[in-house]
Coordinates of C-alpha atoms in Angstrom, one line a residue:
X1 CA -0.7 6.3 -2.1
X2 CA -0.1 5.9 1.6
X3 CA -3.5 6.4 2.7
X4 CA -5.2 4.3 0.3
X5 CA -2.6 1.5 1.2
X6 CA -3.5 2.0 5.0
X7 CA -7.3 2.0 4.1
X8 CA -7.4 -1.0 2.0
X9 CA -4.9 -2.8 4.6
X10 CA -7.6 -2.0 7.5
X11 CA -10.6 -2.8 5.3
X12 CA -9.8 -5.8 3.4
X13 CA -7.5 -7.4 5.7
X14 CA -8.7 -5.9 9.1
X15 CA -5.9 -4.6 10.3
X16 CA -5.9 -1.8 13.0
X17 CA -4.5 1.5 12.0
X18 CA -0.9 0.5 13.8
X19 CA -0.6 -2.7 12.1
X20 CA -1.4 -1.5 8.8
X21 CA 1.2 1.4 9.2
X22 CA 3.9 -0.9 10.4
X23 CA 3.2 -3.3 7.6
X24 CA 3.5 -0.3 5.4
X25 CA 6.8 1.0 6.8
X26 CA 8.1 -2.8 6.2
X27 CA 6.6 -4.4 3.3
X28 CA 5.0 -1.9 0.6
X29 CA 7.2 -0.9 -2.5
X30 CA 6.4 3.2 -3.3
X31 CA 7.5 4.5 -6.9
X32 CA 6.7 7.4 -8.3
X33 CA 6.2 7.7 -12.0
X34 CA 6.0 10.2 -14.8
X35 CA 3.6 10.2 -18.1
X36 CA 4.7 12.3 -21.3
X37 CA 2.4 15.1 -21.1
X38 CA 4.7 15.9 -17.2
X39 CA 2.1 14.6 -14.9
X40 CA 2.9 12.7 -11.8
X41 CA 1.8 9.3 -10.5
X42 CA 2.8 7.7 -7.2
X43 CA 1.6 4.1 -6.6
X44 CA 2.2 1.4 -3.9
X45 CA 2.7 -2.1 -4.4
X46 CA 2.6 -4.9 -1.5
X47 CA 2.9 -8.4 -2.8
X48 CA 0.6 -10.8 -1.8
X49 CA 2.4 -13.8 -0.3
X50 CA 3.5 -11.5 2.4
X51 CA 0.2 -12.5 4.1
X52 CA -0.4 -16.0 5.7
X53 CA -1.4 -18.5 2.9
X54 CA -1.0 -16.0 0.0
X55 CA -4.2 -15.9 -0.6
X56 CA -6.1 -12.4 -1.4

């Protein structure tokens, strides 16, 4: 979940691999989650007004 956060912060919002991290370590939500049959999930969640103009 990290690493596709950190790639879709430097791809979509251009970020450089420090900025995307920091924003990470500040503003994205981790949980993890479990479906009946005992697998695992992990998911991040940033929301999006956190950038300027909310837009995206």
């Amino acid at each position: 979940a990290f690493r596709k956060m950190r790639k879709f912060l430097m791809t979509t919002k251009k970020l450089t691999e420090d900025e995307a991290i920091s924003l990470i370590s500040l503003g994205v939500d981790f949980g993890v989650t479990q479906v009946v049959d005992g697998n695992w999930g992990v998911h991040a969640v940033i929301r999006k007004d956190i950038f300027a103009g909310g837009d995206s």
